[in-house]
Amino acid sequence: MAIEVVEVRTTNELKEFVELPFDLYRDSPYWVPPVKSGERNALLPQKNPAMRDCDTILWLARKDGKCVGRLAGIIHHKHNEKTGEKMVRFSRAEFVDNAEVVDGLFAKAEQWAKEQGANGIHGPLGFSNLDHQGMLVEGFDHIPSVVSEYHLPYYQEHMERMGYSKEMDWIEFRLSLAGFTLPEKAVRINDMVKRRYGLKVINFTSRKELHECGQRVFEILNSAFRDLFSVVELNQETSSYYLNKYIPLLNPKFVKMIKDGEGNIAGFIIALPSLSKALQKANGKIFPFGFYHIRKALKNPTGCDLLLTGVHPDWQGKGMVSLLFSELLQELIGSGVQHLETTGMLETNHKAIQNWKNFDHIQHKRKRCYRKNLA
């Protein structure tokens, strides 16, 4: 029977879209299942305000009545305005190892892109830079963080076969903290920076305190990241959506911020206790047992994921990143954390990558954004 590619229009078809990866990766020891309800909500504009700046279409591929592939097409109007390009993003690509299936999905996406007047298609990219982005091309034998991606090796092979080429890569690192102590020179420099600029480190003890500072974090994020690849400014409604999504998962003591002499937040760093294995046990469901596994992982973690670091442009180049990272490291080591996973860093961010040279570390994962010109 021929492959059938259909647009998602019903609640049951959306359920198929969300649940397909649970079938594809059923036997993988590395894939980290998302929470199904969260994935569904992320694809509903009434739930996810980041979708409201986009035109979105979802497709399913079926063979012999069974779902064997999925793909999303996104026109991100604000990003196209920023870059001056007419591009369509593809997102949430999942498929069996079958050229007919893959070709059918991407032919549909490319046809739609041309109908929308696009000059090209690229991805995987989502509704924001905090959404799913990148396709794993290295590191298939490592478990990802909860904010990263996992794919099987054949995905990359199909993308290249169809004429898609690399546009940008993100790389990820694993740092060992076992036996690590902050060099005395770093401690002296950080103390000097604090005294010189009248800076104060903010420590947190509750998620309520994090909420109170949350919007300022996104203001810094918008200004610090505005020129980076794929980034579009997040409005207050979208910022609140991500705050409500992530703050319940955070351990407040693994969040550090710095106030300047006038009391304004000038920078932040956020680490999250590793939830990857807990989510594997939860298998897409919070209740009845998923919550137990997640809550257990949040207490006394041995591993953490470095989610975000941001410094206001006025304070960049003044030692702020080093100060933030040093404060976080002392907290992590004091709490018994043995290793730290960085989330995706643009491979062109050489200055940030240099931060890991003093650690026992490996660069173990690489994700790719592919591009294909259609004009």
Short mmCIF file of N, CA and C in Angstrom, two decimals, residues 57-134:
data_model
loop_
_atom_site.label_atom_id
_atom_site.label_comp_id
_atom_site.label_asym_id
_atom_site.label_seq_id
_atom_site.Cartn_x
_atom_site.Cartn_y
_atom_site.Cartn_z
N ILE A 57 1.52 23.90 10.46
CA ILE A 57 0.79 22.77 9.89
C ILE A 57 1.49 21.49 10.32
N LEU A 58 0.72 20.47 10.66
CA LEU A 58 1.25 19.19 11.10
C LEU A 58 0.81 18.11 10.12
N TRP A 59 1.73 17.16 9.83
CA TRP A 59 1.40 16.05 8.94
C TRP A 59 1.72 14.72 9.61
N LEU A 60 0.94 13.71 9.24
CA LEU A 60 1.21 12.33 9.60
C LEU A 60 1.41 11.52 8.34
N ALA A 61 2.34 10.58 8.38
CA ALA A 61 2.52 9.62 7.29
C ALA A 61 2.01 8.27 7.78
N ARG A 62 1.17 7.64 6.97
CA ARG A 62 0.63 6.34 7.34
C ARG A 62 0.95 5.32 6.25
N LYS A 63 1.19 4.09 6.69
CA LYS A 63 1.39 2.98 5.78
C LYS A 63 0.59 1.79 6.32
N ASP A 64 -0.25 1.22 5.48
CA ASP A 64 -1.13 0.12 5.90
C ASP A 64 -1.93 0.50 7.15
N GLY A 65 -2.33 1.77 7.21
CA GLY A 65 -3.15 2.23 8.32
C GLY A 65 -2.40 2.57 9.58
N LYS A 66 -1.08 2.37 9.60
CA LYS A 66 -0.27 2.63 10.79
C LYS A 66 0.52 3.91 10.62
N CYS A 67 0.61 4.71 11.69
CA CYS A 67 1.41 5.94 11.65
C CYS A 67 2.89 5.57 11.64
N VAL A 68 3.62 6.04 10.62
CA VAL A 68 5.04 5.69 10.47
C VAL A 68 5.93 6.93 10.35
N GLY A 69 5.34 8.12 10.42
CA GLY A 69 6.14 9.33 10.33
C GLY A 69 5.31 10.55 10.67
N ARG A 70 6.01 11.62 11.03
CA ARG A 70 5.33 12.88 11.33
C ARG A 70 6.25 14.03 10.99
N LEU A 71 5.68 15.21 10.79
CA LEU A 71 6.47 16.40 10.48
C LEU A 71 5.60 17.63 10.71
N ALA A 72 6.22 18.70 11.17
CA ALA A 72 5.54 19.98 11.32
C ALA A 72 6.19 21.00 10.40
N GLY A 73 5.39 21.88 9.83
CA GLY A 73 5.88 23.02 9.07
C GLY A 73 5.53 24.30 9.80
N ILE A 74 6.47 25.21 9.90
CA ILE A 74 6.28 26.45 10.65
C ILE A 74 6.77 27.64 9.82
N ILE A 75 5.95 28.64 9.70
CA ILE A 75 6.41 29.94 9.19
C ILE A 75 6.50 30.87 10.40
N HIS A 76 7.72 31.20 10.79
CA HIS A 76 7.92 32.08 11.94
C HIS A 76 8.09 33.50 11.40
N HIS A 77 7.01 34.26 11.43
CA HIS A 77 7.01 35.57 10.79
C HIS A 77 8.03 36.52 11.40
N LYS A 78 8.16 36.51 12.72
CA LYS A 78 9.12 37.42 13.36
C LYS A 78 10.55 37.07 12.98
N HIS A 79 10.84 35.78 12.87
CA HIS A 79 12.20 35.40 12.50
C HIS A 79 12.49 35.78 11.05
N ASN A 80 11.52 35.60 10.18
CA ASN A 80 11.71 36.01 8.79
C ASN A 80 11.90 37.52 8.67
N GLU A 81 11.18 38.28 9.50
CA GLU A 81 11.37 39.73 9.51
C GLU A 81 12.77 40.08 10.00
N LYS A 82 13.26 39.35 10.99
CA LYS A 82 14.59 39.61 11.53
C LYS A 82 15.68 39.34 10.51
N THR A 83 15.55 38.24 9.77
CA THR A 83 16.62 37.84 8.85
C THR A 83 16.44 38.38 7.45
N GLY A 84 15.22 38.80 7.11
CA GLY A 84 14.94 39.26 5.76
C GLY A 84 14.80 38.12 4.76
N GLU A 85 14.72 36.89 5.26
CA GLU A 85 14.54 35.72 4.40
C GLU A 85 13.10 35.21 4.47
N LYS A 86 12.68 34.55 3.42
CA LYS A 86 11.38 33.89 3.42
C LYS A 86 11.62 32.40 3.58
N MET A 87 11.62 31.95 4.83
CA MET A 87 11.95 30.57 5.14
C MET A 87 10.79 29.87 5.84
N VAL A 88 10.70 28.58 5.61
CA VAL A 88 9.82 27.71 6.38
C VAL A 88 10.69 26.84 7.27
N ARG A 89 10.28 26.67 8.50
CA ARG A 89 10.97 25.75 9.40
C ARG A 89 10.27 24.39 9.35
N PHE A 90 11.06 23.32 9.41
CA PHE A 90 10.43 22.04 9.70
C PHE A 90 10.77 21.67 11.14
N SER A 91 9.87 20.96 11.77
CA SER A 91 10.00 20.69 13.20
C SER A 91 9.45 19.32 13.52
N ARG A 92 9.94 18.74 14.63
CA ARG A 92 9.40 17.51 15.19
C ARG A 92 9.39 16.36 14.17
N ALA A 93 10.47 16.28 13.40
CA ALA A 93 10.59 15.23 12.39
C ALA A 93 10.88 13.89 13.06
N GLU A 94 10.01 12.93 12.82
CA GLU A 94 10.20 11.57 13.32
C GLU A 94 9.68 10.61 12.25
N PHE A 95 10.44 9.54 11.99
CA PHE A 95 10.02 8.64 10.92
C PHE A 95 10.75 7.31 11.02
N VAL A 96 10.13 6.29 10.46
CA VAL A 96 10.78 4.99 10.36
C VAL A 96 11.85 5.06 9.27
N ASP A 97 12.71 4.06 9.24
CA ASP A 97 13.81 4.05 8.28
C ASP A 97 13.31 3.53 6.93
N ASN A 98 12.61 4.42 6.22
CA ASN A 98 11.98 4.05 4.96
C ASN A 98 11.99 5.28 4.06
N ALA A 99 12.69 5.20 2.94
CA ALA A 99 12.84 6.36 2.07
C ALA A 99 11.50 6.86 1.54
N GLU A 100 10.58 5.96 1.28
CA GLU A 100 9.28 6.37 0.75
C GLU A 100 8.52 7.22 1.78
N VAL A 101 8.62 6.82 3.03
CA VAL A 101 7.96 7.58 4.10
C VAL A 101 8.59 8.97 4.24
N VAL A 102 9.92 9.00 4.32
CA VAL A 102 10.62 10.27 4.51
C VAL A 102 10.40 11.20 3.32
N ASP A 103 10.52 10.67 2.13
CA ASP A 103 10.32 11.49 0.94
C ASP A 103 8.90 12.03 0.87
N GLY A 104 7.93 11.22 1.26
CA GLY A 104 6.55 11.68 1.23
C GLY A 104 6.30 12.84 2.18
N LEU A 105 6.85 12.74 3.38
CA LEU A 105 6.69 13.82 4.37
C LEU A 105 7.36 15.11 3.90
N PHE A 106 8.61 15.01 3.47
CA PHE A 106 9.34 16.22 3.13
C PHE A 106 8.89 16.80 1.78
N ALA A 107 8.39 15.97 0.89
CA ALA A 107 7.80 16.50 -0.34
C ALA A 107 6.58 17.35 -0.02
N LYS A 108 5.79 16.89 0.93
CA LYS A 108 4.62 17.65 1.35
C LYS A 108 5.04 18.98 1.98
N ALA A 109 6.07 18.94 2.83
CA ALA A 109 6.55 20.16 3.48
C ALA A 109 7.12 21.15 2.46
N GLU A 110 7.90 20.66 1.51
CA GLU A 110 8.51 21.53 0.51
C GLU A 110 7.44 22.13 -0.41
N GLN A 111 6.43 21.33 -0.75
CA GLN A 111 5.33 21.85 -1.56
C GLN A 111 4.60 22.97 -0.83
N TRP A 112 4.32 22.74 0.45
CA TRP A 112 3.64 23.76 1.27
C TRP A 112 4.49 25.02 1.37
N ALA A 113 5.81 24.84 1.55
CA ALA A 113 6.70 25.99 1.65
C ALA A 113 6.66 26.83 0.38
N LYS A 114 6.69 26.17 -0.77
CA LYS A 114 6.63 26.90 -2.04
C LYS A 114 5.30 27.63 -2.20
N GLU A 115 4.22 26.99 -1.77
CA GLU A 115 2.90 27.63 -1.85
C GLU A 115 2.82 28.87 -0.97
N GLN A 116 3.62 28.90 0.10
CA GLN A 116 3.65 30.07 0.99
C GLN A 116 4.65 31.13 0.52
N GLY A 117 5.29 30.88 -0.61
CA GLY A 117 6.24 31.85 -1.15
C GLY A 117 7.61 31.79 -0.52
N ALA A 118 7.95 30.67 0.14
CA ALA A 118 9.24 30.54 0.79
C ALA A 118 10.35 30.24 -0.21
N ASN A 119 11.54 30.72 0.10
CA ASN A 119 12.72 30.46 -0.73
C ASN A 119 13.49 29.23 -0.28
N GLY A 120 13.18 28.77 0.94
CA GLY A 120 13.91 27.63 1.46
C GLY A 120 13.23 27.06 2.68
N ILE A 121 13.75 25.93 3.13
CA ILE A 121 13.22 25.25 4.31
C ILE A 121 14.41 24.82 5.16
N HIS A 122 14.27 24.98 6.48
CA HIS A 122 15.37 24.59 7.35
C HIS A 122 14.82 24.09 8.69
N GLY A 123 15.68 23.34 9.39
CA GLY A 123 15.27 22.79 10.67
C GLY A 123 16.11 21.55 11.01
N PRO A 124 15.72 20.87 12.08
CA PRO A 124 14.58 21.13 12.93
C PRO A 124 14.74 22.41 13.75
N LEU A 125 13.71 23.26 13.69
CA LEU A 125 13.60 24.46 14.50
C LEU A 125 12.16 24.56 14.98
N GLY A 126 11.96 25.16 16.14
CA GLY A 126 10.63 25.21 16.72
C GLY A 126 10.03 26.59 16.74
N PHE A 127 9.13 26.80 17.68
CA PHE A 127 8.41 28.07 17.81
C PHE A 127 9.24 29.13 18.51
N SER A 128 10.33 28.72 19.14
CA SER A 128 11.27 29.63 19.77
C SER A 128 12.57 28.86 19.97
N ASN A 129 13.62 29.55 20.43
CA ASN A 129 14.87 28.84 20.68
C ASN A 129 14.81 28.01 21.96
N LEU A 130 13.69 28.09 22.70
CA LEU A 130 13.49 27.23 23.87
C LEU A 130 12.62 26.03 23.52
N ASP A 131 12.28 25.90 22.27
CA ASP A 131 11.50 24.77 21.78
C ASP A 131 12.46 23.73 21.18
N HIS A 132 11.93 22.61 20.72
CA HIS A 132 12.76 21.58 20.08
C HIS A 132 13.55 22.18 18.92
N GLN A 133 14.85 21.94 18.91
CA GLN A 133 15.65 22.38 17.76
C GLN A 133 16.88 21.49 17.62
N GLY A 134 17.23 21.22 16.37
CA GLY A 134 18.42 20.44 16.08
C GLY A 134 18.12 18.95 15.94
#
